[in-house]
Coordinates of C-alpha atoms and ligand atoms in Angstrom, one line a residue:
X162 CA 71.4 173.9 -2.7
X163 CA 69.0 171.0 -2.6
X164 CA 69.3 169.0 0.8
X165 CA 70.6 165.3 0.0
X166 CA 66.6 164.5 2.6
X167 CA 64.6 166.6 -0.6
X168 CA 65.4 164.1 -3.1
X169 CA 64.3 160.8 -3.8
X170 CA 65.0 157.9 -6.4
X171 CA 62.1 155.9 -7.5
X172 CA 63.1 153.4 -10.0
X173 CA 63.9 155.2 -13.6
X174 CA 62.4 158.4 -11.8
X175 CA 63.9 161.1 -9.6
X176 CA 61.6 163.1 -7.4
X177 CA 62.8 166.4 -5.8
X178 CA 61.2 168.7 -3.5
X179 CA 61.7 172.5 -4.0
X180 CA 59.9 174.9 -1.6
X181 CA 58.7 177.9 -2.5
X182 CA 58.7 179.1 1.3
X183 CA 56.9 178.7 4.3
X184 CA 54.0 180.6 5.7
X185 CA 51.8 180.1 9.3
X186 CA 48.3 179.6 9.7
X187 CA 45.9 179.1 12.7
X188 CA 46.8 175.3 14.4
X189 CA 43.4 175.0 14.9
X190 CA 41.9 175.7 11.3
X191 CA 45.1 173.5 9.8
X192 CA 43.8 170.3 12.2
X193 CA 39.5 170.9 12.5
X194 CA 37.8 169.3 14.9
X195 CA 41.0 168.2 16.6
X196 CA 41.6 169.4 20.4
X197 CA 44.7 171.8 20.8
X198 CA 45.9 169.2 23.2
X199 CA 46.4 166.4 21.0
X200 CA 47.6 168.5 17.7
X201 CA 49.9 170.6 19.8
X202 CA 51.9 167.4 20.3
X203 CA 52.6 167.2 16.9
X204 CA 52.7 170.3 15.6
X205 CA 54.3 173.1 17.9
X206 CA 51.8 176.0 17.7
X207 CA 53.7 179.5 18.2
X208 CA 52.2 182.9 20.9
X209 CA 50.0 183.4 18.4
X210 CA 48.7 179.7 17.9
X211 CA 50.0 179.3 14.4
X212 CA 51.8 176.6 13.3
X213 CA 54.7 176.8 10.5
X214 CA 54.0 175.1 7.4
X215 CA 55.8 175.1 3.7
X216 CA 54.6 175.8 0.3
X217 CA 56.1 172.3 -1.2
X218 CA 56.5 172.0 -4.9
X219 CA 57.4 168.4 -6.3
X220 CA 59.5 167.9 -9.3
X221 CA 59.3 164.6 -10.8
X222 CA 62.2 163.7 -13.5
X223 CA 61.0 161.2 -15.7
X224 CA 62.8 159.6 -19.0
X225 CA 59.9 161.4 -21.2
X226 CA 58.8 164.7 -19.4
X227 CA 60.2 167.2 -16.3
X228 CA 56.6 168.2 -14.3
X229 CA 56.3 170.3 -11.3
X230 CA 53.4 169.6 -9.2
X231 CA 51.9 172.7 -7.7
X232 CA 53.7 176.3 -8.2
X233 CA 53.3 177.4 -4.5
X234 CA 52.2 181.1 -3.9
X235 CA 54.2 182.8 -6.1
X236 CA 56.3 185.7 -6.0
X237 CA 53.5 188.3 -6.6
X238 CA 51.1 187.3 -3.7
X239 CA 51.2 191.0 -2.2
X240 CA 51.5 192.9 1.0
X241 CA 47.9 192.1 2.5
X242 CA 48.0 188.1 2.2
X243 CA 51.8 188.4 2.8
X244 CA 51.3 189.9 6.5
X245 CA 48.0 187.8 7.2
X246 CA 49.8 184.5 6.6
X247 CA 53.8 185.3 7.2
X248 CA 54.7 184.3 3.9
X249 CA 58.2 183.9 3.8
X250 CA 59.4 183.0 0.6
X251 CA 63.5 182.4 1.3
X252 CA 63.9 180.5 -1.3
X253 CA 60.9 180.7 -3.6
X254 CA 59.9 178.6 -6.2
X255 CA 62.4 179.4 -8.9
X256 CA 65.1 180.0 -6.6
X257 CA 64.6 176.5 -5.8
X258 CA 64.7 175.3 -9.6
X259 CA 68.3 177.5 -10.1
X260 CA 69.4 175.6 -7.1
X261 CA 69.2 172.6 -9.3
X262 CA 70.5 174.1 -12.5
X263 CA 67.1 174.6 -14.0
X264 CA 65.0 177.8 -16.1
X265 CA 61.6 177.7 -16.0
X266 CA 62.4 176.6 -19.8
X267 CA 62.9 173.3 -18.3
X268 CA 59.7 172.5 -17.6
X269 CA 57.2 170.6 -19.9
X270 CA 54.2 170.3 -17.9
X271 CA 52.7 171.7 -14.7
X272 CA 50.0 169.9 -12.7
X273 CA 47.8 171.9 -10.4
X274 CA 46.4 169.8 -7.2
X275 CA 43.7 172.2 -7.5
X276 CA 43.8 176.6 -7.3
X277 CA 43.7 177.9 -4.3
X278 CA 46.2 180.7 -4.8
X279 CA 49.3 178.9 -2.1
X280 CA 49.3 175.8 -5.0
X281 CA 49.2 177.8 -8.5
X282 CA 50.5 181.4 -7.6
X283 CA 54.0 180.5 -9.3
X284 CA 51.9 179.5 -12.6
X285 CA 52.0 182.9 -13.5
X286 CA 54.4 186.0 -13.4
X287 CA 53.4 189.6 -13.5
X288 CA 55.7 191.9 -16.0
X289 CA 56.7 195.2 -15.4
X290 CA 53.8 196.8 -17.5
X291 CA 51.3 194.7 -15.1
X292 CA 50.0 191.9 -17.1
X293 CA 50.0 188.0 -16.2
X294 CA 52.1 185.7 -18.3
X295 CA 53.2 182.0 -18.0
X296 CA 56.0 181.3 -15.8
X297 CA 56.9 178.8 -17.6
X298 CA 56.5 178.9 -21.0
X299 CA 57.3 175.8 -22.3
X300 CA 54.9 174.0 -20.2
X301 CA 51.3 172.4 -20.6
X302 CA 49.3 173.1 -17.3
X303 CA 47.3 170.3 -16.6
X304 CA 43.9 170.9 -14.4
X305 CA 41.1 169.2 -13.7
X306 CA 38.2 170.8 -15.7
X307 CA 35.8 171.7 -12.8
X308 CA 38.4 173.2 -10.3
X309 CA 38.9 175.6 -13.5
X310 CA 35.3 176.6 -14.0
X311 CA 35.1 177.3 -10.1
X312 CA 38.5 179.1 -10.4
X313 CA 36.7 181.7 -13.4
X314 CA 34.2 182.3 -11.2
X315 CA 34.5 181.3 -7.7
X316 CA 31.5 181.0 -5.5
X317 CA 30.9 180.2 -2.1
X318 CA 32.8 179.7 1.2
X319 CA 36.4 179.4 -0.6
X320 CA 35.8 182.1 -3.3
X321 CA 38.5 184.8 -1.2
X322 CA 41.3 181.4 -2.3
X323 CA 40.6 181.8 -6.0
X324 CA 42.1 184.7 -8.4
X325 CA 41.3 184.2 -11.5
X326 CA 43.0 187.2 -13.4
X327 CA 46.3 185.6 -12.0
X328 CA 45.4 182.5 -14.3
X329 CA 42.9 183.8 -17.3
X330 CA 46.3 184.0 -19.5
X331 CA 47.3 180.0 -18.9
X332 CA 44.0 179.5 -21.1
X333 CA 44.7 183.0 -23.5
X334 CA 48.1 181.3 -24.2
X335 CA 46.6 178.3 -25.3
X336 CA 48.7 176.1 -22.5
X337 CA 45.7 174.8 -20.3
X338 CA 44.7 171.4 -20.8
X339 CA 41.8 170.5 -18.6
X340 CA 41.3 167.3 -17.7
X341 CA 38.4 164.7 -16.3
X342 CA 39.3 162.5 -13.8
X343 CA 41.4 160.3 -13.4
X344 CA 44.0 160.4 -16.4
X345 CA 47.4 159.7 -18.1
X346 CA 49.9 162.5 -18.1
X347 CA 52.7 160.8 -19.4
X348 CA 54.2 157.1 -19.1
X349 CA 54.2 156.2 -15.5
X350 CA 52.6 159.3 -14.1
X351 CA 49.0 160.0 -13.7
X352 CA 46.3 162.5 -12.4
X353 CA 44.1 161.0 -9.6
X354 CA 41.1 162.8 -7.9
X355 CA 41.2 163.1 -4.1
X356 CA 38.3 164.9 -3.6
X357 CA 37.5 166.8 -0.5
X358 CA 39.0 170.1 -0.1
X359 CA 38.0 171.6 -3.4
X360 CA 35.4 168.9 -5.6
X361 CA 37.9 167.9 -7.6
X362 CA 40.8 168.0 -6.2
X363 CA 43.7 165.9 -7.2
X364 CA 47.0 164.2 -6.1
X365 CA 49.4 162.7 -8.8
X366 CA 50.5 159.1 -8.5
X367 CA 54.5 158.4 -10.1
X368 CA 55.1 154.9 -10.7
X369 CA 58.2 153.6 -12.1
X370 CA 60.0 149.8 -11.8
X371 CA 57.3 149.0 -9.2
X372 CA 57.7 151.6 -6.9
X373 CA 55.2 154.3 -6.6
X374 CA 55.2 158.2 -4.8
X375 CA 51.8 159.6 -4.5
X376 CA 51.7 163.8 -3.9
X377 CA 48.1 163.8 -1.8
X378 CA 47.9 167.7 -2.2
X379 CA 45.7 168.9 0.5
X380 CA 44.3 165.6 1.2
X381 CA 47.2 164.8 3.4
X382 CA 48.7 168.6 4.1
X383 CA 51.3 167.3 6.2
X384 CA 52.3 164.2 8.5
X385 CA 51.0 164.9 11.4
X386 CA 47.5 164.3 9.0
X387 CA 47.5 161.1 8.8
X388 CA 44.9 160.7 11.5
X389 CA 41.3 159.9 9.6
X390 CA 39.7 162.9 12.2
X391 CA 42.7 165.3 11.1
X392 CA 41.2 167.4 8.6
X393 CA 41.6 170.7 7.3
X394 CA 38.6 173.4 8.6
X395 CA 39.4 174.9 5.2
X396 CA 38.2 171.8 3.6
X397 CA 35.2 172.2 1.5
X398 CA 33.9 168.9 1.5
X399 CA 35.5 167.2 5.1
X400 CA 33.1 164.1 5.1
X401 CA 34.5 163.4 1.3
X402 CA 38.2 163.8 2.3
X403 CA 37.7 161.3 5.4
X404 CA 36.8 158.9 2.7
X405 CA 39.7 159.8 0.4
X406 CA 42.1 159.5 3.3
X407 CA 41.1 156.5 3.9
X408 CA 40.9 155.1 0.8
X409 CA 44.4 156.4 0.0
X410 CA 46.0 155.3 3.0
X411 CA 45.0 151.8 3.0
X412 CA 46.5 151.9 -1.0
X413 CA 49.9 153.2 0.3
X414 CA 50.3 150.7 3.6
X415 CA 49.5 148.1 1.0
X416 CA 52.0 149.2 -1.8
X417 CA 54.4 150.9 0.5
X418 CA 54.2 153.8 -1.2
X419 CA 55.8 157.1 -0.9
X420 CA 53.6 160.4 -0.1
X421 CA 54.3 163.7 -1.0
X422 CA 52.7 166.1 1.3
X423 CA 51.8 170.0 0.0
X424 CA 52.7 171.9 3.4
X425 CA 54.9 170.0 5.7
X426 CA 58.8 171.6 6.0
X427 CA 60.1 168.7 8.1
X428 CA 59.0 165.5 6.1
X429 CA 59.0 165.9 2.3
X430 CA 58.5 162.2 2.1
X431 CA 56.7 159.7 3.9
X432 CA 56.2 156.0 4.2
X433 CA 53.7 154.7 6.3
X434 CA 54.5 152.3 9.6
X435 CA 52.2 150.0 11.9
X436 CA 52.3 149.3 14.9
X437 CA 49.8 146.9 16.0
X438 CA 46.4 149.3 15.5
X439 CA 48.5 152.4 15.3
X440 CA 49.5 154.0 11.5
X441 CA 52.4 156.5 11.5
X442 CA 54.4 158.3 8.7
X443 CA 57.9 158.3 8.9
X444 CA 60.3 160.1 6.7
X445 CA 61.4 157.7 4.2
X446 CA 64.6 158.7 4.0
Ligands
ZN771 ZN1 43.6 174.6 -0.9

């Protein structure tokens, strides 16, 4: 079942988190330059200094199209990433769907934040006789066009994130559509660059009958990242996603917008609140 806190009406649209579990990663890498002292207060690190996090998915019900934003890590991830990052996927991904009455038939797109293998390893299954097909295989899978270049053949300092022969099939099938910028995906939902932990990475902004829900991805992995200094060690570009942050927050205090966040389990949405100087996110529920 679907807690009554994972769901959220926004005008004509309904917006539903679904996880597809939670894993644990090094507190210090998940808050950078941060001292332990002042993220330990809002995130509860465990012996072995790790802190819990989710693999969030977003569903986002509109009158035209059902999209899921992100696919999480999938049920194939295997034993070695499994035991370095705890992954525990009770429920995964489609689990979570069924909880809502939904096949993977159900779903007509699927937008990709960017490909690190915790935000797209649900976009494909792997069948008995070892190949990769679509999980879902109704659906378009939107990406931005440079994230999938880097994805076929990752270089650099992030290239261990990227697996390629997990996704080579979305584009074989002919479902991929890749994507520029900032763009359209269907009435009242649109593809928005956030760059800073991959080049282009994006968020997805949902408007409908004035209100809007933003999903910031990476560029805001959890609540306790709202502070501008709070940024991932695993971002590629850190002085870029300051800027985004920024940027972004001052859009959402202004609008009163909704965030979606891509690995916090406690708050799977946010609103911001002032007080004075000081900017918090609360659940808005
Ligand atoms: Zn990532």
């Amino acid at each position: 079942m679907i807690p009554a806190s994972d769901r959220l009406a926004l005008g004509g649209f309904e917006i539903i988190r679904l996880l597809d579990g939670t894993f644990r990663v090094d507190g210090g890498a998940m808050f950078g330059v941060v001292p332990r002292t002042l993220w330990a207060a809002k995130a509860a690190p465990d012996h072995e200094n790790r802190v819990t996090l989710a693999l969030n998915c977003y569903l986002v019900r509109t009158p035209e199209a059902t999209v899921l934003l992100d696919t999480g890590v999938g049920p194939d991830i295997g034993r070695r990433h499994t035991d370095f990052y705890s992954f525990d996927r009770r429920p995964g991904l489609l689990e979570s769907l069924a909880g809502l009455g939904l096949k993977p038939e159900a779903i007509d797109i699927v937008v990709n934040s960017h490909l690190h293998f915790d935000h797209c390893g649900g976009d494909t299954l792997k069948t008995s006789g070892g190949a990769w097909v679509p999980a879902f295989p109704r659906a378009r899978y939107i990406v931005q066009r440079g994230e999938w270049e880097q994805a076929m053949n990752p270089v650099g300092r992030d290239k261990p994130s990227y697996l390629p022969a997990r996704l080579k099939p979305l584009a074989e099938s002919g479902r991929l559509s890749l994507i520029d910028g900032d763009v359209p995906i269907v009435p009242g939902l649109e593809a928005v660059l956030v760059a800073g932990h991959t080049a282009l990475h994006q968020g997805v902004r949902a408007t409908s009958s004035g209100r809007t829900f933003f999903y910031a991805a990476d560029a805001v992995p959890t609540a306790a990242h709202i502070g501008l200094d709070y940024i991932m060690s695993y971002d590629l570009y850190p002085v870029d996603t300051f800027e985004t942050k920024k940027a972004l927050l001052e859009r959402a205090e202004a609008g009163a917008w909704v965030i979606g966040f891509s690995h916090d389990l406690r708050v799977p949405f946010g609103t911001l609140r002032r007080t004075g100087r000081r900017l918090d996110i609360v659940a808005a529920l």
